[in-house]
Amino acid sequence: MKLALAAIVLGLTTATLAAQSSADNQLARDIFRQLIEIDTTDSSGSTTVAAEAMRKRLLDVGLPAADVVVLGPNPRKGNLVARLRGRPGSAKKPVLLLGHIDVVEARREDWTTNPFVFTEKDGFFYGRGTQDMKDSVAAMVASLVRLKHEGFVPDRDIILALTADEEGGASNGVDWLLKNHRSLIDAAFAINPDAGGLSTIKGKPINLGVEATEKLYADFRLTVTDRGGHSSLPRNDNAIYKLAAALGKLEAYHFPVELNTVTRGYFEAMAKTVDSTTAHDMSAELQGPPDYAAVGRLSRQPLYNAMLSTTCVATMVQAGHAPNALPQRATANVNCRILPGHTPASVRDRLVQIIADPSVDIHLLNEAGQPSDAELHDVSVTPPPLNREIFEALHLVAGQMWPGIPIVPQMETGATDSRYTMTAGIPSYGFCGMAIDEDDSRAHGRDERLGTESFYKGAEFQYRYLKALTGGAGK
Ligand SMILES: [Zn+2]
């Protein structure tokens, strides 16, 4: 997935670009082109082909074969794991770079250009994966090639994992690697550029978002059944009225406000960028005990509300079978986004409590949309304190490339592969330097594209960041 947090960066000066070598740009572009032109869709593509192509590039620059492997559960769903060795004897645990190499399906007839032909046109690169996320994958591979080429030895191992089936399919590479080859990708923390990024208002960069935790997705089905009958003889026990009453109680309910290390960081950073009234409310809400009037005002904004609480909202209803019959069945889908540290089971208990009507059956649904209790105890891990190394290097490099830009920790309301690493105890952070105009989010859509300058600058950011993070120049 890729969220539309980024936007075009104006103020990009030719001087900045001139500081980047054209050879470095060419390298990143070549890798980007190669990746776009390898079909990695679930239906007809192969992540193994893309993983092997990247493996060859890393072997060509001198990484030993033992440190660059392609492995997976079947021949079409290969994952690449590469390791750039750090200084011998370093006490620091490795850093893990994560990127999914699969892409969402794209049909030629829907697109203006061929989605699997890398096309440069009017200042953009077109192709499936140009935003999600072969741009960042190319940037990560190019960074490792550059670091190895210049003989840079990081102060810790850098592991790169390029994986299958983030967008769909049955062979999620991160999940598979954690279960089968944990030691290959075990790390102090992970960086996954599938989320976060540059955000702008009216073209001006306002902040760089860093995803550091995710809400948990859950659908519940509310069902009321009844014996039905002729509508000329209505009774009190009407399934539609019962369901409507249950949804009315849900509408009136607000889940408790709860902050974690990430949302605290979010509101602290945002308070510096918003108007003074909102800033005052944000500061008040961070006090312990919080100012509930301030919390109430903030909660009227859907985004702030989503940062403060678990949310559950009715998204679909279905009821009745004929205009002249009493309904035998009424169902509603209630979609919940659960705060880290909580489970679907605890949310279901709360729904049962709020609705307080035993004739309303409440069931968690699985990904196939069927009632299932198997995921009731899933949990999105409560985030640990924000990692200082991650943020110090970020302030340094982002400060060079986008002077003065605030760095804002974020809790995503969607989900990326980071949910697997976070659950496995590897704190994971999502950010990249690829600026995408907020009106130009085309991930998963037609004519997906990325500005050429945005790509080159994003690739340079990736390289500089990695170096700063691992003891290189500038630190
Ligand atoms: Zn993605």
Short mmCIF file of C-alpha atoms in Angstrom, two decimals, residues 65-278:
data_model
loop_
_atom_site.label_atom_id
_atom_site.label_comp_id
_atom_site.label_asym_id
_atom_site.label_seq_id
_atom_site.Cartn_x
_atom_site.Cartn_y
_atom_site.Cartn_z
CA ALA A 65 27.47 -14.50 -3.09
CA ALA A 66 26.90 -15.79 0.44
CA ASP A 67 25.54 -12.37 1.41
CA VAL A 68 23.05 -12.02 -1.45
CA VAL A 69 20.44 -14.74 -1.57
CA VAL A 70 17.07 -15.23 -3.26
CA LEU A 71 14.68 -17.53 -1.45
CA GLY A 72 10.97 -18.13 -1.11
CA PRO A 73 8.17 -20.64 -0.72
CA ASN A 74 7.81 -21.33 -4.45
CA PRO A 75 9.60 -20.51 -7.72
CA ARG A 76 7.45 -17.46 -8.53
CA LYS A 77 7.53 -15.74 -5.12
CA GLY A 78 11.23 -15.22 -4.48
CA ASN A 79 12.55 -12.69 -1.97
CA LEU A 80 15.99 -11.11 -2.04
CA VAL A 81 17.99 -10.76 1.16
CA ALA A 82 21.31 -8.92 0.87
CA ARG A 83 23.74 -7.88 3.57
CA LEU A 84 26.34 -5.12 3.41
CA ARG A 85 28.71 -6.04 6.23
CA GLY A 86 29.52 -3.44 8.83
CA ARG A 87 32.77 -2.94 10.72
CA PRO A 88 33.92 -6.26 12.18
CA GLY A 89 33.17 -6.49 15.88
CA SER A 90 30.52 -3.78 15.82
CA ALA A 91 28.22 -4.16 18.80
CA LYS A 92 25.31 -2.59 16.97
CA LYS A 93 22.55 -4.84 15.68
CA PRO A 94 21.85 -4.54 11.94
CA VAL A 95 19.42 -2.14 10.32
CA LEU A 96 16.86 -3.73 8.00
CA LEU A 97 15.67 -2.02 4.82
CA LEU A 98 12.35 -3.41 3.63
CA GLY A 99 10.63 -3.03 0.29
CA HIS A 100 7.95 -5.00 -1.49
CA ILE A 101 8.70 -5.73 -5.15
CA ASP A 102 5.26 -6.97 -6.12
CA VAL A 103 2.80 -4.54 -7.71
CA VAL A 104 -0.96 -4.26 -8.11
CA GLU A 105 -2.45 -5.56 -11.36
CA ALA A 106 -2.52 -3.12 -14.28
CA ARG A 107 -4.37 -3.62 -17.55
CA ARG A 108 -2.91 -2.20 -20.74
CA GLU A 109 -6.33 -1.09 -22.01
CA ASP A 110 -6.90 1.06 -18.89
CA TRP A 111 -3.65 2.93 -19.27
CA THR A 112 -2.44 5.63 -21.64
CA THR A 113 1.01 4.01 -21.74
CA ASN A 114 1.98 0.36 -21.32
CA PRO A 115 2.18 -0.09 -17.53
CA PHE A 116 5.12 -2.47 -17.90
CA VAL A 117 7.14 -0.23 -20.18
CA PHE A 118 9.12 2.44 -18.35
CA THR A 119 8.09 5.67 -20.09
CA GLU A 120 9.56 9.14 -19.49
CA LYS A 121 7.12 11.83 -20.57
CA ASP A 122 6.52 15.49 -19.63
CA GLY A 123 8.76 15.35 -16.59
CA PHE A 124 7.37 12.09 -15.22
CA PHE A 125 8.26 8.42 -15.17
CA TYR A 126 5.18 6.30 -15.98
CA GLY A 127 4.69 2.64 -15.14
CA ARG A 128 3.13 0.30 -12.59
CA GLY A 129 5.10 0.63 -9.37
CA THR A 130 6.49 4.13 -9.99
CA GLN A 131 4.79 5.32 -6.77
CA ASP A 132 4.22 2.00 -4.97
CA MET A 133 7.02 1.17 -4.44
CA LYS A 134 9.59 0.31 -7.06
CA ASP A 135 10.79 3.93 -6.80
CA SER A 136 12.02 3.35 -3.26
CA VAL A 137 13.22 -0.18 -4.04
CA ALA A 138 15.36 1.25 -6.84
CA ALA A 139 16.64 3.94 -4.47
CA MET A 140 17.61 1.36 -1.84
CA VAL A 141 19.41 -0.90 -4.31
CA ALA A 142 21.19 2.10 -5.87
CA SER A 143 22.26 3.27 -2.40
CA LEU A 144 23.81 -0.10 -1.56
CA VAL A 145 25.58 -0.18 -4.95
CA ARG A 146 26.98 3.31 -4.36
CA LEU A 147 28.08 2.56 -0.80
CA LYS A 148 29.79 -0.66 -1.84
CA HIS A 149 31.34 0.97 -4.89
CA GLU A 150 32.93 3.74 -2.84
CA GLY A 151 34.21 1.22 -0.28
CA PHE A 152 32.06 2.56 2.54
CA VAL A 153 32.00 0.32 5.61
CA PRO A 154 28.95 1.03 7.77
CA ASP A 155 29.16 0.92 11.56
CA ARG A 156 26.66 -1.96 11.53
CA ASP A 157 25.35 -4.47 8.99
CA ILE A 158 22.80 -3.12 6.53
CA ILE A 159 20.29 -5.77 5.43
CA LEU A 160 18.11 -5.24 2.39
CA ALA A 161 15.00 -7.44 2.00
CA LEU A 162 12.97 -7.14 -1.19
CA THR A 163 9.82 -9.16 -0.79
CA ALA A 164 6.75 -10.68 -2.41
CA ASP A 165 3.00 -10.36 -1.96
CA GLU A 166 2.47 -7.17 0.02
CA GLU A 167 -0.34 -6.13 -2.33
CA GLY A 168 -2.04 -9.51 -2.38
CA GLY A 169 -1.29 -13.16 -3.02
CA ALA A 170 -0.72 -15.94 -0.55
CA SER A 171 3.05 -15.73 -0.07
CA ASN A 172 3.83 -12.57 1.88
CA GLY A 173 7.61 -12.42 1.85
CA VAL A 174 8.16 -10.59 5.14
CA ASP A 175 5.92 -13.02 6.99
CA TRP A 176 7.64 -15.99 5.30
CA LEU A 177 11.17 -14.72 6.03
CA LEU A 178 10.34 -14.07 9.68
CA LYS A 179 8.92 -17.56 10.07
CA ASN A 180 11.58 -19.43 8.10
CA HIS A 181 14.79 -17.34 8.12
CA ARG A 182 14.47 -14.96 11.03
CA SER A 183 18.24 -14.75 11.58
CA LEU A 184 18.76 -13.49 8.02
CA ILE A 185 16.68 -10.37 8.59
CA ASP A 186 16.88 -9.90 12.36
CA ALA A 187 17.62 -6.26 13.11
CA ALA A 188 17.51 -3.52 15.73
CA PHE A 189 14.87 -1.76 13.65
CA ALA A 190 13.48 -1.64 10.12
CA ILE A 191 12.95 1.10 7.60
CA ASN A 192 10.07 0.46 5.20
CA PRO A 193 9.46 3.34 2.73
CA ASP A 194 5.98 2.00 1.88
CA ALA A 195 4.41 4.68 4.09
CA GLY A 196 5.14 8.16 5.36
CA GLY A 197 6.73 10.84 3.21
CA LEU A 198 6.65 14.49 2.28
CA SER A 199 3.42 16.39 2.85
CA THR A 200 2.59 19.80 1.40
CA ILE A 201 -0.10 22.42 1.51
CA LYS A 202 -0.59 24.29 -1.76
CA GLY A 203 2.65 22.95 -3.14
CA LYS A 204 4.79 24.00 -0.19
CA PRO A 205 6.46 21.20 1.76
CA ILE A 206 5.08 21.31 5.31
CA ASN A 207 6.34 18.15 6.91
CA LEU A 208 8.03 14.80 6.49
CA GLY A 209 5.85 12.08 7.93
CA VAL A 210 7.42 9.06 9.60
CA GLU A 211 5.14 6.11 10.11
CA ALA A 212 6.05 4.42 13.38
CA THR A 213 2.95 2.45 14.28
CA GLU A 214 -0.21 1.19 12.61
CA LYS A 215 -3.80 0.74 13.61
CA LEU A 216 -5.31 -2.72 13.30
CA TYR A 217 -8.07 -3.26 10.72
CA ALA A 218 -11.17 -5.25 11.69
CA ASP A 219 -14.63 -5.76 10.18
CA PHE A 220 -17.49 -6.91 12.35
CA ARG A 221 -20.83 -8.16 11.10
CA LEU A 222 -23.93 -7.30 13.12
CA THR A 223 -26.80 -9.67 12.38
CA VAL A 224 -30.39 -9.68 13.58
CA THR A 225 -32.64 -12.55 12.49
CA ASP A 226 -36.39 -12.85 12.93
CA ARG A 227 -39.16 -15.25 11.94
CA GLY A 228 -40.58 -12.58 9.59
CA GLY A 229 -44.16 -12.67 8.38
CA HIS A 230 -46.71 -10.64 6.45
CA SER A 231 -46.09 -6.90 6.53
CA SER A 232 -49.82 -6.24 7.02
CA LEU A 233 -49.39 -7.65 10.54
CA PRO A 234 -46.31 -5.92 11.96
CA ARG A 235 -44.97 -6.81 15.40
CA ASN A 236 -42.53 -5.13 17.77
CA ASP A 237 -39.69 -7.60 17.11
CA ASN A 238 -38.63 -6.15 13.77
CA ALA A 239 -35.10 -7.06 12.65
CA ILE A 240 -34.53 -3.74 10.87
CA TYR A 241 -35.59 -1.66 13.89
CA LYS A 242 -33.37 -3.73 16.17
CA LEU A 243 -30.38 -3.29 13.90
CA ALA A 244 -31.09 0.43 13.51
CA ALA A 245 -31.27 0.82 17.28
CA ALA A 246 -27.95 -1.00 17.65
CA LEU A 247 -26.30 1.28 15.08
CA GLY A 248 -27.76 4.32 16.81
CA LYS A 249 -25.99 3.29 20.01
CA LEU A 250 -22.76 2.81 18.10
CA GLU A 251 -23.11 6.25 16.55
CA ALA A 252 -23.44 7.85 19.97
CA TYR A 253 -20.42 6.04 21.41
CA HIS A 254 -16.86 7.38 21.41
CA PHE A 255 -14.00 5.01 22.20
CA PRO A 256 -11.64 6.21 24.94
CA VAL A 257 -8.86 8.64 24.05
CA GLU A 258 -5.44 7.06 24.35
CA LEU A 259 -2.04 8.40 23.33
CA ASN A 260 1.09 6.40 22.61
CA THR A 261 4.71 7.43 21.96
CA VAL A 262 3.99 7.97 18.27
CA THR A 263 0.77 9.96 18.53
CA ARG A 264 2.34 12.07 21.30
CA GLY A 265 5.20 12.83 18.95
CA TYR A 266 2.68 13.55 16.20
CA PHE A 267 0.74 16.12 18.22
CA GLU A 268 3.92 17.71 19.61
CA ALA A 269 5.27 18.20 16.07
CA MET A 270 1.94 19.24 14.57
CA ALA A 271 1.37 21.83 17.29
CA LYS A 272 4.26 23.78 15.73
CA THR A 273 2.63 23.85 12.29
CA VAL A 274 -1.08 24.56 12.93
CA ASP A 275 -3.01 27.72 13.90
CA SER A 276 -2.67 28.96 17.47
CA THR A 277 -6.09 27.75 18.69
CA THR A 278 -5.50 24.21 17.44
#
